Each structure stands twice: as structure tokens, then as C-alpha cells.
Short mmCIF file of C-alpha atoms in Angstrom, two decimals:
data_model
loop_
_atom_site.label_atom_id
_atom_site.label_comp_id
_atom_site.label_asym_id
_atom_site.label_seq_id
_atom_site.Cartn_x
_atom_site.Cartn_y
_atom_site.Cartn_z
CA MET A 2 19.28 20.52 -4.78
CA ARG A 3 17.95 20.35 -1.22
CA THR A 4 16.08 22.80 0.61
CA ARG A 5 18.13 22.39 3.55
CA TRP A 6 22.10 22.15 3.28
CA GLN A 7 23.04 19.18 5.67
CA TRP A 8 26.48 18.65 4.19
CA SER A 9 26.99 16.06 6.59
CA GLU A 10 24.63 13.49 4.91
CA PHE A 11 26.87 13.72 1.82
CA PHE A 12 30.24 13.25 3.72
CA GLY A 13 29.20 10.77 6.32
CA TRP A 14 31.70 12.24 8.68
CA SER A 15 30.72 11.80 12.45
CA GLY A 16 32.48 12.17 15.58
CA SER A 17 32.95 13.51 19.02
CA GLY A 18 35.46 14.89 21.39
CA THR A 19 38.63 16.60 20.77
CA ARG A 20 41.15 15.03 18.04
CA SER A 21 44.27 14.71 17.90
CA PHE A 22 45.10 17.93 15.68
CA LEU A 23 47.27 15.69 13.10
CA LEU A 24 44.85 13.10 12.75
CA ALA A 25 42.16 15.65 12.28
CA ARG A 26 44.59 17.47 9.47
CA ALA A 27 44.73 13.93 7.54
CA ALA A 28 40.90 13.43 7.80
CA LEU A 29 40.39 17.10 6.77
CA ALA A 30 42.61 16.30 3.60
CA ALA A 31 40.97 13.34 2.73
CA VAL A 32 37.65 14.69 2.88
CA MET A 33 38.50 17.68 0.73
CA ILE A 34 39.51 15.23 -2.10
CA VAL A 35 35.88 13.65 -1.77
CA ILE A 36 34.04 16.98 -1.80
CA PRO A 37 34.17 17.45 -5.44
CA LEU A 38 32.80 14.31 -6.06
CA MET A 39 30.14 14.50 -3.81
CA LEU A 40 28.84 17.77 -4.81
CA ALA A 41 29.22 16.70 -8.59
CA THR A 42 25.47 15.91 -8.46
CA GLY A 43 24.58 19.04 -6.66
CA CYS A 44 25.01 22.79 -7.30
CA ALA A 45 28.09 22.03 -9.36
CA GLU A 46 26.28 20.43 -12.17
CA GLN A 47 24.55 23.45 -13.05
CA ALA A 48 27.84 24.68 -14.48
CA GLY A 49 27.91 22.22 -17.35
CA THR A 50 25.45 24.07 -19.15
CA ARG A 51 26.77 27.65 -19.34
CA GLY A 52 30.90 27.20 -18.86
CA GLN A 53 32.92 27.58 -15.98
CA PRO A 54 31.36 29.33 -13.03
CA VAL A 55 32.97 32.55 -11.89
CA LEU A 56 32.55 34.18 -8.37
CA LYS A 57 34.17 37.58 -8.14
CA VAL A 58 35.01 38.15 -4.54
CA VAL A 59 36.26 41.13 -2.55
CA ALA A 60 38.55 40.56 0.25
CA ALA A 61 41.48 42.13 2.58
CA SER A 62 43.88 40.41 0.64
CA GLN A 63 44.21 36.83 -1.25
CA GLU A 64 46.36 35.66 1.10
CA GLU A 65 43.13 36.23 3.82
CA PHE A 66 40.48 34.76 1.70
CA ASP A 67 42.38 31.62 1.12
CA ARG A 68 43.22 30.99 4.80
CA ASN A 69 39.27 32.05 6.05
CA TYR A 70 37.37 30.49 3.27
CA GLY A 71 39.11 30.04 0.05
CA ASP A 72 40.49 26.75 0.46
CA TYR A 73 37.25 24.96 1.46
CA ILE A 74 35.46 26.98 -1.32
CA ALA A 75 38.27 25.38 -3.91
CA ALA A 76 37.79 21.86 -2.54
CA ALA A 77 33.77 21.94 -2.27
CA PHE A 78 33.29 23.79 -6.00
CA PRO A 79 36.58 23.09 -7.99
CA GLU A 80 34.96 24.05 -11.28
CA LEU A 81 34.23 27.45 -9.85
CA LYS A 82 36.83 30.23 -10.71
CA VAL A 83 37.19 32.69 -7.70
CA THR A 84 38.96 35.91 -8.32
CA VAL A 85 39.78 37.93 -5.41
CA ILE A 86 39.60 41.73 -5.32
CA GLU A 87 42.04 43.08 -2.81
CA THR A 88 40.85 46.04 -0.64
CA ASN A 89 44.00 46.36 1.18
CA ALA A 90 45.55 47.29 -2.74
CA ALA A 91 43.28 50.18 -2.21
CA ASN A 92 43.74 51.24 1.29
CA PRO A 93 46.12 49.32 3.41
CA VAL A 94 45.39 51.33 6.51
CA GLY A 95 41.74 50.15 6.43
CA ILE A 96 39.51 50.96 3.47
CA THR A 97 36.30 53.34 4.25
CA ALA A 98 32.73 53.06 3.46
CA ALA A 99 32.91 55.83 0.42
CA GLN A 100 35.82 53.73 -0.75
CA TYR A 101 34.24 50.16 -0.35
CA GLU A 102 31.21 51.79 -1.88
CA GLN A 103 32.96 52.96 -5.10
CA LEU A 104 34.86 49.60 -5.44
CA LEU A 105 31.43 47.91 -5.33
CA GLN A 106 30.09 50.25 -8.18
CA ALA A 107 33.30 49.42 -10.44
CA GLU A 108 33.80 46.25 -9.73
CA GLN A 109 30.25 44.69 -9.14
CA PRO A 110 31.42 41.71 -7.15
CA ASP A 111 29.67 38.80 -6.45
CA LEU A 112 30.36 38.16 -2.72
CA ILE A 113 32.27 40.22 0.02
CA CYS A 114 34.33 38.78 2.57
CA PHE A 115 35.61 41.22 4.99
CA SER A 116 36.58 41.89 8.95
CA TYR A 117 33.77 42.49 10.75
CA ASN A 118 33.65 46.60 11.47
CA PRO A 119 30.07 47.36 12.61
CA ASN A 120 30.04 50.81 11.07
CA LEU A 121 31.26 49.53 7.63
CA TYR A 122 28.87 46.91 7.53
CA ARG A 123 25.90 49.39 8.96
CA GLU A 124 26.78 52.15 6.35
CA LEU A 125 26.93 49.48 3.18
CA ALA A 126 23.43 48.22 4.37
CA ALA A 127 21.80 51.37 5.01
CA SER A 128 23.18 53.00 1.54
CA GLY A 129 21.52 50.11 -0.39
CA PHE A 130 24.88 48.00 -1.26
CA LEU A 131 24.37 44.76 0.47
CA THR A 132 21.16 42.12 -0.71
CA ASP A 133 18.61 41.01 2.21
CA LEU A 134 19.98 37.75 3.17
CA SER A 135 16.82 36.64 5.54
CA ALA A 136 14.39 36.11 2.58
CA ARG A 137 17.07 33.81 1.19
CA MET A 138 17.14 31.93 4.66
CA GLN A 139 13.64 31.78 4.72
CA ALA A 140 13.12 30.63 1.15
CA ASP A 141 15.92 27.76 1.97
CA GLY A 142 14.41 26.30 5.07
CA PHE A 143 16.91 28.00 7.29
CA ALA A 144 15.94 27.95 10.77
CA GLU A 145 18.06 30.90 12.51
CA SER A 146 17.62 28.74 15.65
CA ASP A 147 20.31 26.46 14.24
CA TYR A 148 22.68 29.42 14.27
CA TYR A 149 24.87 31.37 17.20
CA ALA A 150 22.07 33.53 18.25
CA GLY A 151 24.72 36.27 19.04
CA MET A 152 25.74 36.27 15.28
CA ILE A 153 21.97 37.14 14.18
CA GLU A 154 21.52 39.53 16.81
CA GLY A 155 24.63 41.37 16.07
CA LEU A 156 24.42 41.43 12.25
CA ARG A 157 20.24 42.43 11.82
CA ILE A 158 19.44 45.69 11.20
CA ASP A 159 15.77 46.58 11.95
CA GLY A 160 15.23 42.94 11.28
CA THR A 161 16.68 42.30 8.12
CA LEU A 162 20.29 40.15 7.92
CA TYR A 163 22.51 41.84 5.28
CA GLY A 164 25.63 39.51 6.42
CA LEU A 165 26.38 36.24 8.11
CA ALA A 166 29.71 35.43 9.74
CA PRO A 167 30.59 31.73 9.39
CA THR A 168 32.57 32.12 12.75
CA PHE A 169 32.84 33.92 16.05
CA GLN A 170 35.29 33.86 18.87
CA THR A 171 34.65 34.00 22.60
CA SER A 172 36.92 33.22 25.98
CA SER A 173 36.05 31.33 28.73
CA LEU A 174 37.85 31.12 32.49
CA VAL A 175 40.06 28.33 32.63
CA TYR A 176 41.27 26.72 35.84
CA ASN A 177 43.61 24.09 37.20
CA GLU A 178 41.68 21.38 38.86
CA GLU A 179 44.49 19.94 40.78
CA LEU A 180 45.02 23.29 42.50
CA PHE A 181 41.51 23.99 43.42
CA ARG A 182 41.66 20.34 45.20
CA LYS A 183 44.95 21.09 46.86
CA TYR A 184 44.05 24.05 48.77
CA GLY A 185 40.25 23.25 49.22
CA ILE A 186 38.63 25.93 47.37
CA THR A 187 35.28 25.36 45.39
CA PRO A 188 35.60 25.58 41.51
CA PRO A 189 34.21 28.68 39.55
CA ARG A 190 30.52 28.29 38.56
CA ASN A 191 29.23 29.28 35.18
CA GLY A 192 28.45 32.55 34.94
CA ILE A 193 31.01 33.91 37.28
CA THR A 194 31.22 37.71 37.40
CA SER A 195 34.75 39.76 37.31
CA GLU A 196 34.40 40.82 40.58
CA GLU A 197 33.49 37.08 41.82
CA LEU A 198 36.76 35.79 39.97
CA TYR A 199 39.03 38.32 41.80
CA ALA A 200 37.48 37.41 45.18
CA LEU A 201 38.06 33.46 44.20
CA ALA A 202 41.45 34.36 43.48
CA ASN A 203 42.28 36.09 46.92
CA GLU A 204 40.81 32.72 48.35
CA PHE A 205 44.16 31.16 47.08
CA ALA A 206 46.33 33.70 49.03
CA GLN A 207 44.50 32.79 52.04
CA ALA A 208 44.95 29.11 51.68
CA GLY A 209 48.67 29.75 51.53
CA SER A 210 49.15 29.38 47.80
CA GLY A 211 52.23 32.11 48.27
CA ARG A 212 54.14 29.82 50.00
CA ASP A 213 54.06 27.36 46.95
CA ASP A 214 54.77 30.23 44.58
CA VAL A 215 51.31 29.95 42.89
CA ALA A 216 48.88 32.68 41.90
CA GLY A 217 45.31 32.63 42.08
CA LEU A 218 44.96 34.69 39.24
CA HIS A 219 46.94 35.15 36.09
CA LEU A 220 45.98 37.54 33.24
CA ALA A 221 48.22 37.98 30.41
CA HIS A 222 49.37 41.52 30.11
CA VAL A 223 47.36 42.57 32.84
CA VAL A 224 50.00 43.67 35.55
CA ARG A 225 49.68 46.71 37.39
CA PRO A 226 46.83 48.24 39.11
CA PHE A 227 45.47 50.17 36.24
CA ASP A 228 45.29 47.46 34.00
CA HIS A 229 43.25 45.72 36.47
CA LEU A 230 40.94 48.54 36.73
CA TRP A 231 40.81 49.09 33.01
CA ASN A 232 40.29 45.27 32.21
CA PHE A 233 37.18 45.63 34.68
CA SER A 234 35.78 48.74 33.31
CA MET A 235 35.95 46.97 29.86
CA ARG A 236 34.05 44.02 31.34
CA GLU A 237 31.67 45.91 33.11
CA GLY A 238 30.86 48.67 30.64
CA MET A 239 31.90 51.21 32.77
CA THR A 240 34.44 53.92 32.71
CA LEU A 241 37.18 55.51 34.92
CA TYR A 242 36.88 58.87 33.07
CA ASN A 243 34.64 60.45 30.16
CA MET A 244 36.68 62.78 27.60
CA LYS A 245 33.21 63.71 26.49
CA THR A 246 32.29 65.49 29.89
CA GLY A 247 35.74 65.88 31.24
CA LYS A 248 34.84 64.21 34.25
CA VAL A 249 36.35 61.25 36.19
CA THR A 250 33.79 58.65 36.95
CA ILE A 251 35.58 56.37 39.50
CA ASP A 252 33.37 57.30 42.51
CA THR A 253 30.52 54.96 42.26
CA PRO A 254 29.37 52.07 44.85
CA LEU A 255 30.47 49.60 42.22
CA TRP A 256 34.01 50.75 41.76
CA GLU A 257 34.58 51.03 45.19
CA ARG A 258 33.40 47.38 45.77
CA PHE A 259 35.58 46.30 43.18
CA VAL A 260 38.84 48.39 44.21
CA GLY A 261 38.16 46.80 47.63
CA THR A 262 38.45 43.45 46.23
CA LEU A 263 41.58 44.32 43.95
CA LEU A 264 42.97 46.17 46.91
CA ARG A 265 42.70 43.32 49.24
CA GLY A 266 44.21 41.02 46.66
CA TYR A 267 47.29 43.06 46.84
CA LYS A 268 47.26 43.19 50.47
CA LEU A 269 47.20 39.36 50.75
CA GLY A 270 50.03 38.76 47.83
CA THR A 271 47.38 37.54 45.14
CA PHE A 272 49.24 39.99 43.25
CA ALA A 273 52.17 42.14 43.10
CA LEU A 274 52.32 45.92 42.67
CA ARG A 275 55.43 45.53 40.39
CA PRO A 276 56.32 44.02 37.06
CA GLY A 277 58.78 41.16 37.37
CA GLU A 278 57.24 40.08 40.96
CA SER A 279 56.01 36.74 41.35
CA ASP A 280 52.62 37.63 40.25
CA GLY A 281 52.45 35.65 37.02
CA VAL A 282 53.00 38.04 34.46
CA LEU A 283 54.58 35.47 32.23
CA ASP A 284 52.47 34.11 29.45
CA GLN A 285 53.29 30.29 30.61
CA THR A 286 52.48 31.00 34.24
CA PHE A 287 49.23 29.18 33.89
CA ASN A 288 50.32 26.63 31.75
CA THR A 289 53.35 25.56 34.00
CA GLY A 290 50.76 25.06 37.13
CA LYS A 291 51.75 28.67 38.73
CA ALA A 292 48.50 30.10 38.54
CA ALA A 293 44.83 28.63 39.56
CA MET A 294 43.21 30.56 36.96
CA SER A 295 43.46 32.44 33.54
CA ILE A 296 41.29 33.65 30.91
CA GLU A 297 41.77 32.15 27.23
CA VAL A 298 40.31 32.51 23.92
CA PHE A 299 38.42 29.16 23.26
CA ASN A 300 41.09 26.36 21.79
CA THR A 301 44.07 28.34 21.60
CA SER A 302 45.83 26.25 24.01
CA GLU A 303 45.65 23.41 21.85
CA LEU A 304 46.77 25.45 19.07
CA PHE A 305 49.57 26.49 20.96
CA ALA A 306 50.40 23.27 22.18
CA PHE A 307 50.68 21.99 18.47
CA ALA A 308 52.85 24.50 17.30
CA GLY A 309 55.29 24.31 20.15
CA VAL A 310 54.66 27.37 21.81
CA GLY A 311 54.68 27.21 25.51
CA GLN A 312 54.92 24.25 27.72
CA GLU A 313 52.02 21.38 27.77
CA ARG A 314 50.22 21.36 30.56
CA ALA A 315 50.29 18.74 32.96
CA PHE A 316 47.24 19.18 34.66
CA ARG A 317 43.37 18.82 34.08
CA VAL A 318 41.90 21.85 33.15
CA GLY A 319 38.67 23.01 33.90
CA LYS A 320 36.54 25.58 32.36
CA ALA A 321 33.58 27.90 33.20
CA VAL A 322 31.55 30.33 31.20
CA GLY A 323 32.84 34.05 32.16
CA PRO A 324 33.97 36.05 33.60
CA LEU A 325 30.88 38.20 32.71
CA GLY A 326 29.62 41.83 34.03
CA MET A 327 27.13 42.07 36.96
CA ASP A 328 24.36 44.13 35.05
CA SER A 329 24.13 41.86 32.04
CA PRO A 330 25.16 38.10 32.99
CA ASN A 331 24.02 36.44 29.32
CA ARG A 332 26.59 39.01 27.75
CA SER A 333 30.62 38.82 27.36
CA ASP A 334 32.42 41.68 25.92
CA ASP A 335 35.04 38.70 24.66
CA ILE A 336 32.61 38.13 21.52
CA TYR A 337 34.24 38.83 18.42
CA PHE A 338 33.27 38.00 14.96
CA PRO A 339 36.73 37.34 12.57
CA GLY A 340 34.71 37.94 9.40
CA VAL A 341 31.49 38.50 7.60
CA VAL A 342 30.11 37.58 4.28
CA ALA A 343 27.77 39.48 2.30
CA ILE A 344 26.05 39.54 -1.29
CA PRO A 345 26.47 42.79 -3.07
CA ALA A 346 22.86 44.08 -4.34
CA SER A 347 24.98 44.50 -7.59
CA ALA A 348 26.12 41.15 -7.84
CA LYS A 349 26.25 39.31 -11.15
CA GLU A 350 25.99 36.08 -9.94
CA PRO A 351 24.02 36.44 -6.88
CA GLU A 352 22.93 32.59 -7.01
CA GLN A 353 26.31 31.16 -6.75
CA ALA A 354 27.42 33.25 -4.12
CA TRP A 355 24.25 32.34 -2.09
CA THR A 356 25.56 28.69 -2.76
CA VAL A 357 29.32 29.22 -1.64
CA THR A 358 27.46 31.23 1.41
CA LYS A 359 25.11 28.25 2.29
CA PHE A 360 28.31 26.05 2.34
CA LEU A 361 30.43 28.32 4.57
CA MET A 362 27.58 28.14 7.04
CA SER A 363 26.79 24.39 6.85
CA ASP A 364 26.70 21.80 9.05
CA TYR A 365 29.73 20.01 7.45
CA MET A 366 31.95 23.40 7.72
CA ALA A 367 31.45 23.07 11.36
CA LYS A 368 32.92 19.62 11.39
CA VAL A 369 35.78 20.89 9.49
CA TRP A 370 36.42 23.43 12.09
CA ASN A 371 36.16 21.02 14.91
CA ALA A 372 38.86 18.74 12.87
CA LEU A 373 41.16 21.53 13.15
CA SER A 374 40.87 22.36 16.48
CA ASN A 375 40.56 25.79 15.37
CA SER A 376 40.05 28.93 18.07
CA ASN A 377 37.10 29.96 15.70
CA LEU A 378 33.75 28.69 16.62
CA PRO A 379 31.12 27.80 13.99
CA ALA A 380 28.00 30.05 13.93
CA ASN A 381 26.16 26.83 13.04
CA ARG A 382 25.25 25.08 16.34
CA ALA A 383 25.75 21.68 14.80
CA TYR A 384 29.27 22.04 16.05
CA MET A 385 28.19 20.99 19.77
CA ASP A 386 27.18 17.64 18.20
CA TYR A 387 30.52 16.74 17.28
CA ASN A 388 32.73 18.86 20.10
CA ASP A 389 31.71 17.54 23.68
CA ASP A 390 33.87 20.14 25.33
CA PRO A 391 31.37 20.79 28.50
CA VAL A 392 31.55 24.58 28.24
CA LEU A 393 30.23 25.00 24.79
CA PRO A 394 26.46 24.97 25.20
CA GLY A 395 27.19 28.01 28.05
CA LEU A 396 29.37 29.95 25.58
CA TYR A 397 27.01 29.35 22.65
CA GLU A 398 24.17 30.99 24.84
CA LEU A 399 26.23 34.37 25.42
CA LEU A 400 25.33 37.58 23.32
CA PRO A 401 27.96 39.91 22.59
CA LYS A 402 28.21 42.85 24.69
CA PRO A 403 27.03 46.39 23.51
CA ALA A 404 30.18 48.14 22.26
CA PHE A 405 31.92 49.97 24.75
CA PRO A 406 30.95 53.69 24.48
CA LEU A 407 34.40 54.92 22.66
CA ASP A 408 33.05 58.41 22.52
CA THR A 409 33.69 58.57 26.24
CA LEU A 410 37.15 58.10 25.53
CA ASN A 411 37.32 60.22 22.44
CA GLY A 412 37.89 64.01 23.65
CA ASP A 413 40.02 66.76 24.28
CA TYR A 414 42.41 64.87 25.93
CA GLY A 415 45.97 63.46 24.79
CA PRO A 416 47.76 60.05 25.31
CA LYS A 417 49.61 62.52 28.37
CA PHE A 418 46.52 62.64 30.46
CA MET A 419 46.33 58.40 29.87
CA THR A 420 49.70 57.90 30.57
CA ARG A 421 49.49 59.98 33.63
CA PHE A 422 46.21 58.56 35.28
CA GLY A 423 47.53 55.29 34.80
CA GLU A 424 50.30 56.09 36.69
CA LEU A 425 48.50 58.19 39.65
CA VAL A 426 46.36 54.47 40.09
CA ASN A 427 49.34 52.92 40.38
CA ARG A 428 50.84 55.40 42.97
CA VAL A 429 47.93 55.38 44.89
CA PHE A 430 47.40 51.39 45.35
CA GLU A 431 50.94 51.39 46.32
CA ASP A 432 50.45 53.96 49.04
CA ALA A 433 47.54 52.03 49.97
CA VAL A 434 49.17 48.86 50.25
CA ALA A 435 51.99 50.26 52.39
CA HIS A 436 50.06 52.34 54.85
CA GLY A 437 46.65 50.19 54.93
CA THR A 438 44.87 52.78 53.62
CA GLY A 439 40.92 51.53 52.65
CA ALA A 440 38.92 51.30 49.48
CA LYS A 441 36.84 54.10 50.12
CA GLU A 442 39.98 56.60 50.57
CA VAL A 443 41.34 55.03 47.53
CA VAL A 444 38.28 55.82 45.53
CA ARG A 445 37.89 59.33 46.72
CA SER A 446 41.86 60.34 46.12
CA LEU A 447 41.73 58.77 42.66
CA GLN A 448 38.54 60.88 41.85
CA SER A 449 39.91 64.19 43.01
CA GLU A 450 43.24 63.53 41.95
CA GLY A 451 42.10 62.26 38.71
CA GLN A 452 39.63 64.94 37.92
CA LYS A 453 42.59 67.77 38.69
CA LEU A 454 45.07 65.66 36.06
CA MET A 455 41.93 66.03 33.75
CA ASP A 456 41.45 69.21 34.22
CA ALA A 457 45.10 70.22 33.50
CA HIS A 458 45.56 68.21 30.36
CA LYS A 459 42.75 69.71 28.49
CA LEU A 460 44.12 70.48 25.23
CA ALA A 461 43.24 73.55 23.21
CA PRO A 462 40.88 73.17 20.27
CA GLY A 463 42.85 71.78 17.43
CA ALA A 464 45.89 70.62 19.77
CA ARG A 465 44.43 66.95 19.65
CA LYS A 466 45.28 66.47 15.93
CA SER A 467 49.02 67.48 16.73
CA GLY A 468 49.21 64.79 19.11
CA GLY A 469 49.36 66.99 22.43
#
């Protein structure tokens, strides 16, 4: 057994750059056949002295486990019998921390594979149900610097890691290099902010892109003025209103600056005020060369192209890290952990569970993800040795933005208020474009009219539960 799990040394598989999906699948299938043979003299040899090893796993469902981890584990450890306990069977809507604790006590599984839920993860750790993995990592020579820092930061609790995320997802700004050359506009830089992104989109309208039916920016499902404001609020960690205090919070210098940039975009024709106009509301707008910029999860375009969804891009695509918030240029709200693995404190086979966990976090699995052209980025930074996409180093340096303060959106106000507030924003922007109103007046109108709406829609105690 090695103290450092460099699986690639066993498999001798190296390479860089973007691979053909079909060739990658073929290569992966071949390597999967070889894995058990190469591991036969390693950890697997321990099984011969005590019969077939068994690993009891808790996951949302058998299908989800197989898709995310099971197929790779089966190939790497062919003698290992894996039994999956499905939490969906206990509660299809979503298992609670109390239910999870009951399940762990009753079933005593060896490994937990669950979709990352910060509250659930922290509750299980605080209650003593999860094993300290920091000590195991240190004992086996794992260097935290070999892994995505955002994963380490996000899962560490008071200096201790109780779980590891084999992969993460994030987005980047993508842009049509040909359109930037055509209109003589400087491409976006790494670390571009949301406000800068909208200002850059406006440059295309100024350069006459509208005559060619080309939008400067297309964001899928971001159509009306309210959508743009909401998108900006998420990226900046700000709120349009605070349901906890009952106050509208848009009358600030930062909001006024962004409203001015967005309002200018509507007046220039960068965006259309209503759905169905030539603002690029269709998902294929960027792919067909009708938008200069968009935001997408890493690698999704390659996956869609292989699946035959959408139109193949006939232009060179550039990428930039962003858009990011102005107050935290090294953090993004687009970072997501699809799954976390943890070892219960009551595990009967903790060593086997740790062996499997190390495999999922290994440099070999980083190569597997690269071969699959998957939208999941391995937490193992070795992935960048096999994928030469120039945006990757910047993405790996980003950290998750602190969770949006959801309590500000959770108060005595029903869905009617949120709908009416969105309608107010759209109407005020339409009026401003029609009458040439400035950003300051728009913000003041939204603040005053929005506050009236909020005051009028405060629910009586208990009414929120009935959907008022």
C-alpha cells in the first residue's frame, strides 16, 4: 500500500487537451477493464484473508450512486460487494437530519454519499455522527494544496474535515471571439464584475450590433428587467428587499450604478423589454452566433453538442473567469458541490470506506473526469495536468461565495408580493425607457412604490402557512 495514492502511476494514462467524447468513452472503458488487474497486488489483496469485502453505502438512490460513483468503484474494486441504502425510500422529498441520524444508528453504514446540504452536513458532524477525515488525510500524506481550496474551505468545520467532495461545478463567461474582432471591442478580462459585464454588452449596441441582430449578452432565462436585477443581487450578495425587516433595500449607490448600466442597455437596445423580441431569450442564441457573450457551466456545451442538443458552434469561443462580485473578486456564487462523501463514526468497515474515498479523490479519477468531458470538475487539482483549457487555473482559484442570506427572503410575505414586486420593476423600467427617466429616479420609484407594496402585502400571523 502506498502512503500517497498516485493511481495514474498504475495505469500509465496521460494526456492533455480536449478529447473526442467517443474516443474518451472507449479509452475509459478499456481502462476500467484494466483497473482490477492493476489493483490486485494493492489493497484488494487484503480481501483474500477474510472473504469478500462488503461496503454498506447510504445514497439518495441506487441509480444516483451508480452514476456518480458506483460504476468506478465496481471497476476499481471488483471483489468489493457494495450495498446501497436509499434515503429516497425514507423520504422522497428530502431526508431530514433527524431521519438521517436514525438511519445511521439503525443501519450502521460504512460510507455516506449525499448531495451537499450545508445544514445537514454540519448537523451530522456536530452530533458526532461523522468521522474526522483530517487525521486520515494527514496520516496518508494527503496535501490539502493538491485539492480545490474551495472544497476544503467549504467542508471544514472548526479546523476539521468530516467530508470530502470529489467534484465541484462552476461557471465561466464565454464569448464569441469573432464578434469581438468584428466590432472592435476588447474581450473580457478574468475577474470581470457583473456591472462591467453589462457595460461591455452595451458596447456592442453602441457599435451597431443591433443592425446585424446580434446581442452583446445573452443569459438563459434572464429576460425581463426584474430578472436582471435578481441575477445581479445573487452575484453581489445583496437584496432588493428584506422580508425579515419588512424593508425595500434598493436605494443604495451600488444599486443605482447597476440600474443605470442596465437602463442604458435597454435604451441602447442591448436588451429588449419584453420576451419574444430580439434580446436573445432562446437558449441557442449564443451557440448560433447571435450573442457575443453568455455564462455557462464548464464543459456543458461539449456535452450538449455530443448529445445532439442545440447547434454546434461555428466560431472560436473564448472564456473568462467571472462575472464576480465587486466586494469579493475571488469568490463566485456559481460554485456547487454535487456530492459529498463521509464516513460515519459507527462504520463497521472504516478502512475499506477510506480506501474507496481515497480512490474517488485520486489523480486517476481526475483523468477519468477529463476523459468524460464532464461538467463536474475534480477537486483534485491534477485535473489541470490533463486538461489545458486556459480558464481552468482561474476557476480553481475561486472560492465559494458565502450563502445568500435566505432569512432575508423568508418572512411574513407570500408569493403575491414577490410577483407584484417583479411586475413593478418591469413597469418602472418600461416607463423609464419610454420617457427618458434616469437611474436615480428609477431607484427612488422602486424604493417608494416597492415599500408601499411590501407594507400592503404583509401577512397576518399564520397566513403564510396557508399560502397567502
